[in-house]
Coordinates of C-alpha atoms and ligand atoms in Angstrom, one line a residue:
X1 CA 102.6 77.1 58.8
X2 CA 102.8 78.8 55.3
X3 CA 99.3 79.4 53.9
X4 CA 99.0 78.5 50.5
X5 CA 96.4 78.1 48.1
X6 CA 96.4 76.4 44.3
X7 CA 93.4 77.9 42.4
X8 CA 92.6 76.8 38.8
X9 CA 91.9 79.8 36.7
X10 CA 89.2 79.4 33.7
X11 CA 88.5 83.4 32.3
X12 CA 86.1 81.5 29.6
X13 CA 84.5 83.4 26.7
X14 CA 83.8 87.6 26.5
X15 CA 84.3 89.1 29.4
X16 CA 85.0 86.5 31.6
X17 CA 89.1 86.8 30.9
X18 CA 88.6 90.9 32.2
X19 CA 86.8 90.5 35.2
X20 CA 88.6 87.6 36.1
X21 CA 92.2 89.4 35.4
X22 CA 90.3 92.3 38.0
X23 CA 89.2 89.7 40.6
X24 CA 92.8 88.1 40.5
X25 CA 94.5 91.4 40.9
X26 CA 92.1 92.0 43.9
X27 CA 93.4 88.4 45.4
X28 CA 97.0 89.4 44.9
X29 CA 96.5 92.7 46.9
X30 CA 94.8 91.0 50.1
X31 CA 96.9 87.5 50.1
X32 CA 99.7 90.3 50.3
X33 CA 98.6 92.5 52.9
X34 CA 97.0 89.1 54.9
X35 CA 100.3 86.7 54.4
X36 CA 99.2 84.1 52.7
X37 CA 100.0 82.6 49.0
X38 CA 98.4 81.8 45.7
X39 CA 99.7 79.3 43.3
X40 CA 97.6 80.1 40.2
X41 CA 97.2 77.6 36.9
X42 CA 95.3 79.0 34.0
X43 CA 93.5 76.4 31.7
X44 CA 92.0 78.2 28.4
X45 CA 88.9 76.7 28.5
X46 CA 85.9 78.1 26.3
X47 CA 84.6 78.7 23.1
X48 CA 87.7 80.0 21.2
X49 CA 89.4 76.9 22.1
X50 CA 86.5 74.5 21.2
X51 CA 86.1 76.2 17.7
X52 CA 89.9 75.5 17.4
X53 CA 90.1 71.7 18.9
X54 CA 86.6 70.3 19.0
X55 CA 87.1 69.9 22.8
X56 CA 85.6 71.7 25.2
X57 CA 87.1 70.1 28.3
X58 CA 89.9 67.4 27.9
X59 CA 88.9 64.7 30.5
X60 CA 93.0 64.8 32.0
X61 CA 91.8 68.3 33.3
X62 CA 89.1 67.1 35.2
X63 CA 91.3 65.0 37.3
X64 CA 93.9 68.2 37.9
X65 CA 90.8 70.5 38.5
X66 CA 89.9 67.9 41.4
X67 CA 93.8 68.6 42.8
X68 CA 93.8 71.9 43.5
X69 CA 92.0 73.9 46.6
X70 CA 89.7 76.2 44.3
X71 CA 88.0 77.4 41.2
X72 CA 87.6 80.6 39.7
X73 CA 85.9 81.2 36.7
X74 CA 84.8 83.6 34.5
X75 CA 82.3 83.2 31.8
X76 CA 81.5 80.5 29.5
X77 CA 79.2 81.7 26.2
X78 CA 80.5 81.7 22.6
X79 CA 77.8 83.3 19.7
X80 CA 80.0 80.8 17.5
X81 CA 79.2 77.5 19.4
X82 CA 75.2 76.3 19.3
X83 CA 74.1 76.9 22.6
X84 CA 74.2 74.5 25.1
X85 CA 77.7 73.1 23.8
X86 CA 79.7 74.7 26.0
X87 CA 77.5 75.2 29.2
X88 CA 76.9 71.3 29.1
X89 CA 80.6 70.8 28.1
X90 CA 82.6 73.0 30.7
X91 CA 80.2 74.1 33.3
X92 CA 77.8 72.0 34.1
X93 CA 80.3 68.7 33.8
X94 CA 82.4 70.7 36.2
X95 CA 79.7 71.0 38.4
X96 CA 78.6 67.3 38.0
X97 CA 81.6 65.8 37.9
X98 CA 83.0 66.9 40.8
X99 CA 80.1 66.9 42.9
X100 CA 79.4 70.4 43.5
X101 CA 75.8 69.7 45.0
X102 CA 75.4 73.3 46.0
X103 CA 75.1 76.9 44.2
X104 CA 75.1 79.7 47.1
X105 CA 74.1 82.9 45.4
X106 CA 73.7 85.6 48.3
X107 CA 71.0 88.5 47.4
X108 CA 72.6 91.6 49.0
X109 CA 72.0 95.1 48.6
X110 CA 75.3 97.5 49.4
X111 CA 74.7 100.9 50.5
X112 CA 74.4 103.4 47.3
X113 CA 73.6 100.7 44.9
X114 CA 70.6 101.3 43.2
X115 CA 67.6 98.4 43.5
X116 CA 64.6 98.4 41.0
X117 CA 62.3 97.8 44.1
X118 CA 61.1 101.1 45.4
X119 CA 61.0 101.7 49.0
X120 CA 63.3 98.8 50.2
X121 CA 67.4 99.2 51.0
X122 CA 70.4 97.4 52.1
X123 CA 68.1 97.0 55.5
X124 CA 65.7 95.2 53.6
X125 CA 67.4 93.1 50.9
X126 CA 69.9 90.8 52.4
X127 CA 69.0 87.1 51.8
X128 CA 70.9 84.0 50.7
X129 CA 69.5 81.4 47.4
X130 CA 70.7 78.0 47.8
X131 CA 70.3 76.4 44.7
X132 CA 70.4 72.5 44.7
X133 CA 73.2 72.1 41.6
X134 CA 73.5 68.6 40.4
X135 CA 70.0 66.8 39.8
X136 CA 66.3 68.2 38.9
X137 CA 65.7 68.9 35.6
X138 CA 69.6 69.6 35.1
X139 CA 70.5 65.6 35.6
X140 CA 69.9 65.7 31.2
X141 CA 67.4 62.8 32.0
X142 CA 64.9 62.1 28.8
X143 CA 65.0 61.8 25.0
X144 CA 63.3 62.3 21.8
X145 CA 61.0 60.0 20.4
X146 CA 60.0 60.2 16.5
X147 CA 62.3 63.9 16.5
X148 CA 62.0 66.0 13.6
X149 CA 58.1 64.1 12.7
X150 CA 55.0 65.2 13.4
X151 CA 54.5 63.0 15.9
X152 CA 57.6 63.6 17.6
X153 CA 58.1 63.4 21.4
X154 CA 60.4 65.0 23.9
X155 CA 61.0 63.9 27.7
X156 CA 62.6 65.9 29.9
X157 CA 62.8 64.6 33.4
X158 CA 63.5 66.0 36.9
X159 CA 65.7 63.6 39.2
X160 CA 65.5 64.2 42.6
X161 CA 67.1 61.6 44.5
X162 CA 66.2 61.1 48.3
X163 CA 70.7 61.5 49.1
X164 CA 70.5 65.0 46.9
X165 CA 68.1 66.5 48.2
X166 CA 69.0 65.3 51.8
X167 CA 72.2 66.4 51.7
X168 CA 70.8 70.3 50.1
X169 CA 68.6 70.8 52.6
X170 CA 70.9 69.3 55.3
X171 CA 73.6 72.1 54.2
X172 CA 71.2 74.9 54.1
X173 CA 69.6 74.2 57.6
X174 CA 73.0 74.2 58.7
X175 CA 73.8 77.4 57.0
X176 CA 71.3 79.2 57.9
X177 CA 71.5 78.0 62.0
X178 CA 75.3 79.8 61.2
X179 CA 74.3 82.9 59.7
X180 CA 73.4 85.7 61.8
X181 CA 70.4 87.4 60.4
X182 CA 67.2 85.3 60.6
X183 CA 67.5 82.0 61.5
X184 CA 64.5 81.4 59.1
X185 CA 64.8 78.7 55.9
X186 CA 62.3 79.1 53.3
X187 CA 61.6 76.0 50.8
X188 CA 61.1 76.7 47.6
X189 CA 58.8 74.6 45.6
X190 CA 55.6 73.9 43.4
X191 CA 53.6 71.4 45.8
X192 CA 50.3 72.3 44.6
X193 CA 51.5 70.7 40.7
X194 CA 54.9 68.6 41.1
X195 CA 53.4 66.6 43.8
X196 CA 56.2 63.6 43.4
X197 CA 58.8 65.6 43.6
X198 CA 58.2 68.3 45.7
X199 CA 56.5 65.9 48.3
X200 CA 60.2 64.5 48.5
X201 CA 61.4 67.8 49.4
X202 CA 58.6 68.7 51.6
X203 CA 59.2 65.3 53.4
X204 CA 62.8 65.2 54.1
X205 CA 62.6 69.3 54.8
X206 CA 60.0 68.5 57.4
X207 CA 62.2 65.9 59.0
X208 CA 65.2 68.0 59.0
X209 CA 63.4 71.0 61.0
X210 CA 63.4 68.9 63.9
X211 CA 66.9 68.5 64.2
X212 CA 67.0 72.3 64.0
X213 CA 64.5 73.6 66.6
X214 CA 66.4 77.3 66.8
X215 CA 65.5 77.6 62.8
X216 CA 62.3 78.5 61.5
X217 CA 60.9 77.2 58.6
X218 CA 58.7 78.7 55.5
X219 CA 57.6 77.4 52.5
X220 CA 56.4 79.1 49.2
X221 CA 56.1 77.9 45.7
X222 CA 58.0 79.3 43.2
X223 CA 55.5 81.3 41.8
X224 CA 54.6 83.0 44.5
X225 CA 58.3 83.5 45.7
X226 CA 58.5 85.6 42.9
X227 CA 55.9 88.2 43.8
X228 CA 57.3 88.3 47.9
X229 CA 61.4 89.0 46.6
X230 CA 59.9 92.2 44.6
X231 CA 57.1 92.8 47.2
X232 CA 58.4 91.7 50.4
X233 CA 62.4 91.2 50.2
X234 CA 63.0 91.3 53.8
X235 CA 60.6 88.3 54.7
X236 CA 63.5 86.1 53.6
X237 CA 66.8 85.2 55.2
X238 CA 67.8 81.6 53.2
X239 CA 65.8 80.2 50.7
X240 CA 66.6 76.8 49.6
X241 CA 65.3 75.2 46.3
X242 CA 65.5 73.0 43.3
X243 CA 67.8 73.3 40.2
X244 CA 65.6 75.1 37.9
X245 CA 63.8 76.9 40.3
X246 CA 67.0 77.7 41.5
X247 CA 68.8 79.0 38.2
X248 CA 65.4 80.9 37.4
X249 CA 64.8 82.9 41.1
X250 CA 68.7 84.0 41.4
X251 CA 68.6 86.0 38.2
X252 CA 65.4 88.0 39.9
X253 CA 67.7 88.1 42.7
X254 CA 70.6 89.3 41.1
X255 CA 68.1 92.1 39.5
X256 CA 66.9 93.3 42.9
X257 CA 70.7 93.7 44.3
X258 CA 71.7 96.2 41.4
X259 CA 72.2 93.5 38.6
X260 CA 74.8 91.2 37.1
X261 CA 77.2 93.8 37.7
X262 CA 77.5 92.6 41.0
X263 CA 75.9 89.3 41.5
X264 CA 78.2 86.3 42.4
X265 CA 77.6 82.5 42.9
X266 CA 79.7 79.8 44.5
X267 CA 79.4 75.8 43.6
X268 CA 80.4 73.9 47.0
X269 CA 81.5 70.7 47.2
X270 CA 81.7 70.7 50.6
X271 CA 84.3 67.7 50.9
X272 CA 86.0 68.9 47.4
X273 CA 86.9 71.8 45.6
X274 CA 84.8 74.5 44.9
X275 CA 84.2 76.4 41.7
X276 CA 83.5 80.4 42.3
X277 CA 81.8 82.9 39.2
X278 CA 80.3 86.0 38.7
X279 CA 76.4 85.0 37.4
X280 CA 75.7 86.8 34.4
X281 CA 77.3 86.0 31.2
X282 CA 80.3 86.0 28.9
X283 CA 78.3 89.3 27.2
X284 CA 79.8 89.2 24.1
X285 CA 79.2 92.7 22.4
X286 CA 81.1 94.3 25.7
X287 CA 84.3 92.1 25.1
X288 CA 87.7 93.5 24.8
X289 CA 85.8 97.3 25.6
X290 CA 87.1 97.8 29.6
X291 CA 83.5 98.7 30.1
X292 CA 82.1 95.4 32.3
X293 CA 81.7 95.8 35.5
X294 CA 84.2 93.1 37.4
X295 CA 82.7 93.8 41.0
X296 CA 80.4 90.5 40.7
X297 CA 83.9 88.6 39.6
X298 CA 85.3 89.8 42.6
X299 CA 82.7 89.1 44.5
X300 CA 83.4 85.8 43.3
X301 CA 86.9 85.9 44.2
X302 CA 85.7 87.0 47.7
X303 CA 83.0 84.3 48.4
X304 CA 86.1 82.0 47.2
X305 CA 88.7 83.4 49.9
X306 CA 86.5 82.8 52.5
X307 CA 86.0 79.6 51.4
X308 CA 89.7 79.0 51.2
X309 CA 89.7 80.4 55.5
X310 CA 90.7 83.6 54.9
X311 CA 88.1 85.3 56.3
X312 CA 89.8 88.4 56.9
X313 CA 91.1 89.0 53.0
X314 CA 87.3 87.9 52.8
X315 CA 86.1 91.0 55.0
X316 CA 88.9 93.2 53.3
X317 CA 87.3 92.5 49.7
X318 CA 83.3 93.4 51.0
X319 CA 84.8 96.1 52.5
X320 CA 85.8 97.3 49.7
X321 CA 83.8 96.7 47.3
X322 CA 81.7 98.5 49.6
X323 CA 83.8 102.0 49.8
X324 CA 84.1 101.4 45.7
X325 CA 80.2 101.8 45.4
X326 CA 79.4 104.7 48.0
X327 CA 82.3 106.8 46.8
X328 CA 83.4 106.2 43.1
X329 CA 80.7 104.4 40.9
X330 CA 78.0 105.8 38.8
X331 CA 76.2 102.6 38.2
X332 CA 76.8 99.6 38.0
X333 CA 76.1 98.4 34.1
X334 CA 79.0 98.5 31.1
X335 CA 79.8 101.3 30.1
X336 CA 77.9 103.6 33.1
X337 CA 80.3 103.0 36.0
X338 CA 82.1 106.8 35.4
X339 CA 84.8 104.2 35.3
X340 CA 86.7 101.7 33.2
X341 CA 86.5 97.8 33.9
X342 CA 90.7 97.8 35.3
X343 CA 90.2 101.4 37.0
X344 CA 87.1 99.8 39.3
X345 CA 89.6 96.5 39.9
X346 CA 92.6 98.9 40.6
X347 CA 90.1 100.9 43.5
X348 CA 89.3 97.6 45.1
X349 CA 92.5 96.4 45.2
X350 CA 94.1 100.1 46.2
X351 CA 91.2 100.1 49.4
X352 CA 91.4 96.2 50.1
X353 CA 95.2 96.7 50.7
X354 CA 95.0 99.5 53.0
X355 CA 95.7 98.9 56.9
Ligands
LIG401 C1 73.7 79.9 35.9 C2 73.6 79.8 34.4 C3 73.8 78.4 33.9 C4 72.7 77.5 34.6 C5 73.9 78.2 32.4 C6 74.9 79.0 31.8 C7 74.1 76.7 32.1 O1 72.4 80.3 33.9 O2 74.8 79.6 36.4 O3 72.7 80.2 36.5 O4 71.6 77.4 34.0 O5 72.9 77.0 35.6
LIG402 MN1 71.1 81.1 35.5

């Protein structure tokens, strides 16, 4: 049977539209060479179109998002729009709305890619973040009281429901049984301060483990997680965690795999469709200059084909990404690659394509 796949296409703001058009040549290259099809649809969400229309996501899209087999975005970040407009409005009601309960961010050093930690390589620094995506602190839970007075209040709550966090740690036990390094599952928390919430976690963690004798289990709070990734990187093989803790530990792990150059994320719905981005920015002031790096796009785009089943475009994308890095790139930030943004996507395409 024909392999086909319909993927919804959002570039977004700055750079997302020339990292994405990178990652999208990379896809064409490898569903070519590995036989099977893309149907792509492009939707213009973003901040040019919410200055234009007032709209950042028309609610008919998010029943045609739900359609289709995959995601791929870019970047969503406008300097025009107040912050918070358009994450809220496009990416985080994607996320909601369509139930995409976890954010897998893998922390993996290539060969030749430079880390900030001294003293630790590729051997070392090769975990897996698996951010809960739909509740905590994120759920928008809370209100003002009195705003803009002196006595003014403001609430923000964290929602951890037992289902959420049930089904989070459920997926990452499984995971990490599937994943070959190992076997260990770290939880991520603050028990020592949130005690409701993080007891919750701790609970339902602690009955999961015995369904899953052949994983071992860890826990550290967040604080401290941040000292052992810089200190101690190889201690960890998947660490699972809460939404903000989450969102705040992947960007130290993005840093310790050579930056946001390279860093890429996946929101699963495991039942649904799945939304796929690089996890740095829209970085504005590098717009339009074919100077961003767009290996963490395809990343992306390669996390997203082996979604999809097609593990071995999947393999054909790491693999080249890999050769890219040891053989042609200077670095890995705008502007210091030795190479321009479509000149890195045409070398991963031209190696991901070859027999
Ligand atoms: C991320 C981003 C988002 C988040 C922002 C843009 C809303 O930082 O994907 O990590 O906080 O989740
Ligand atoms: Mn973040």
């Amino acid at each position: 049977m024909e392999r086909s796949y319909k993927i919804a296409v959002i570039p977004g703001d700055g750079t997302g539209p020339e990292v994405v058009s990178e990652g999208i040549k990379v896809l064409k290259a490898v569903s070519g060479v590995e036989g099977f099809k893309v149907k792509l649809i492009y939707y213009d969400f973003g901040g040019e179109r919410y200055l234009k229309t007032g709209e950042a996501l028309p609610d008919s899209a998010m029943e045609e998002l739900r359609q289709l087999d995959a995601i791929y975005l870019g970047a969503i970040g406008h300097p025009g729009v107040k912050p918070g407009v358009l994450e809220k409005g496009i990416l985080l009601r994607i996320r909601f709305e369509l139930d995409l309960y976890i954010n897998l961010r893998p922390v993996k050093l290539y060969p030749g890619v430079q880390t900030p930690i001294e003293g630790k390589g590729p051997e070392e620094i090769d975990f897996v973040i698996i951010r809960e995506n739909t509740e905590g602190l994120y759920a928008g839970a809370g209100g003002f009281l009195k705003r803009g007075t002196p006595d003014e209040v403001a609430i923000q709550e964290s929602i951890n429901t037992r289902k959420g966090v049930e089904r989070c740690l459920q997926y990452a036990f499984e995971f990490c049984r599937q994943r070959a390094r190992g076997k260990k599952l770290t939880l991520c928390g603050k028990t020592n301060v949130l005690t409701y919430a993080f007891d919750l976690w701790e609970r339902v963690f602690q009955e999961l483990s015995r369904e899953y004798p052949d994983v071992e289990t860890d826990y550290a709070h967040v604080d401290a997680i941040c000292m052992w990734m810089v200190k101690n990187p190889e201690w960890f093989d998947v660490i699972v965690t809460d939404n903000m803790f989450g969102d705040i530990i992947t960007d130290l792990g993005a840093m310790i795999q050579g930056g946001m150059g390279i860093a890429a994320g996946a929101n699963i719905n495991p039942q649904g469709t799945s939304m796929f981005e690089p996890i740095g920015g829209s970085a504005p002031k590098y717009a339009g200059k074919n100077v961003i790096n767009p290996l963490a796009a395809i990343c992306a785009c390669q996390m997203m084909v082996d979604h999809l089943g097609e593990g071995g475009a999947a393999r054909r994308i790491e693999e080249a990404v890999i050769q890219v890095l040891k053989g042609h790139l200077k670095g890995l930030s705008a502007g210091e690659m030795g190479h321009s943004t479509t000149e890195v996507g045409d070398l991963v395409a031209e190696y991901a394509s070859k027999a």
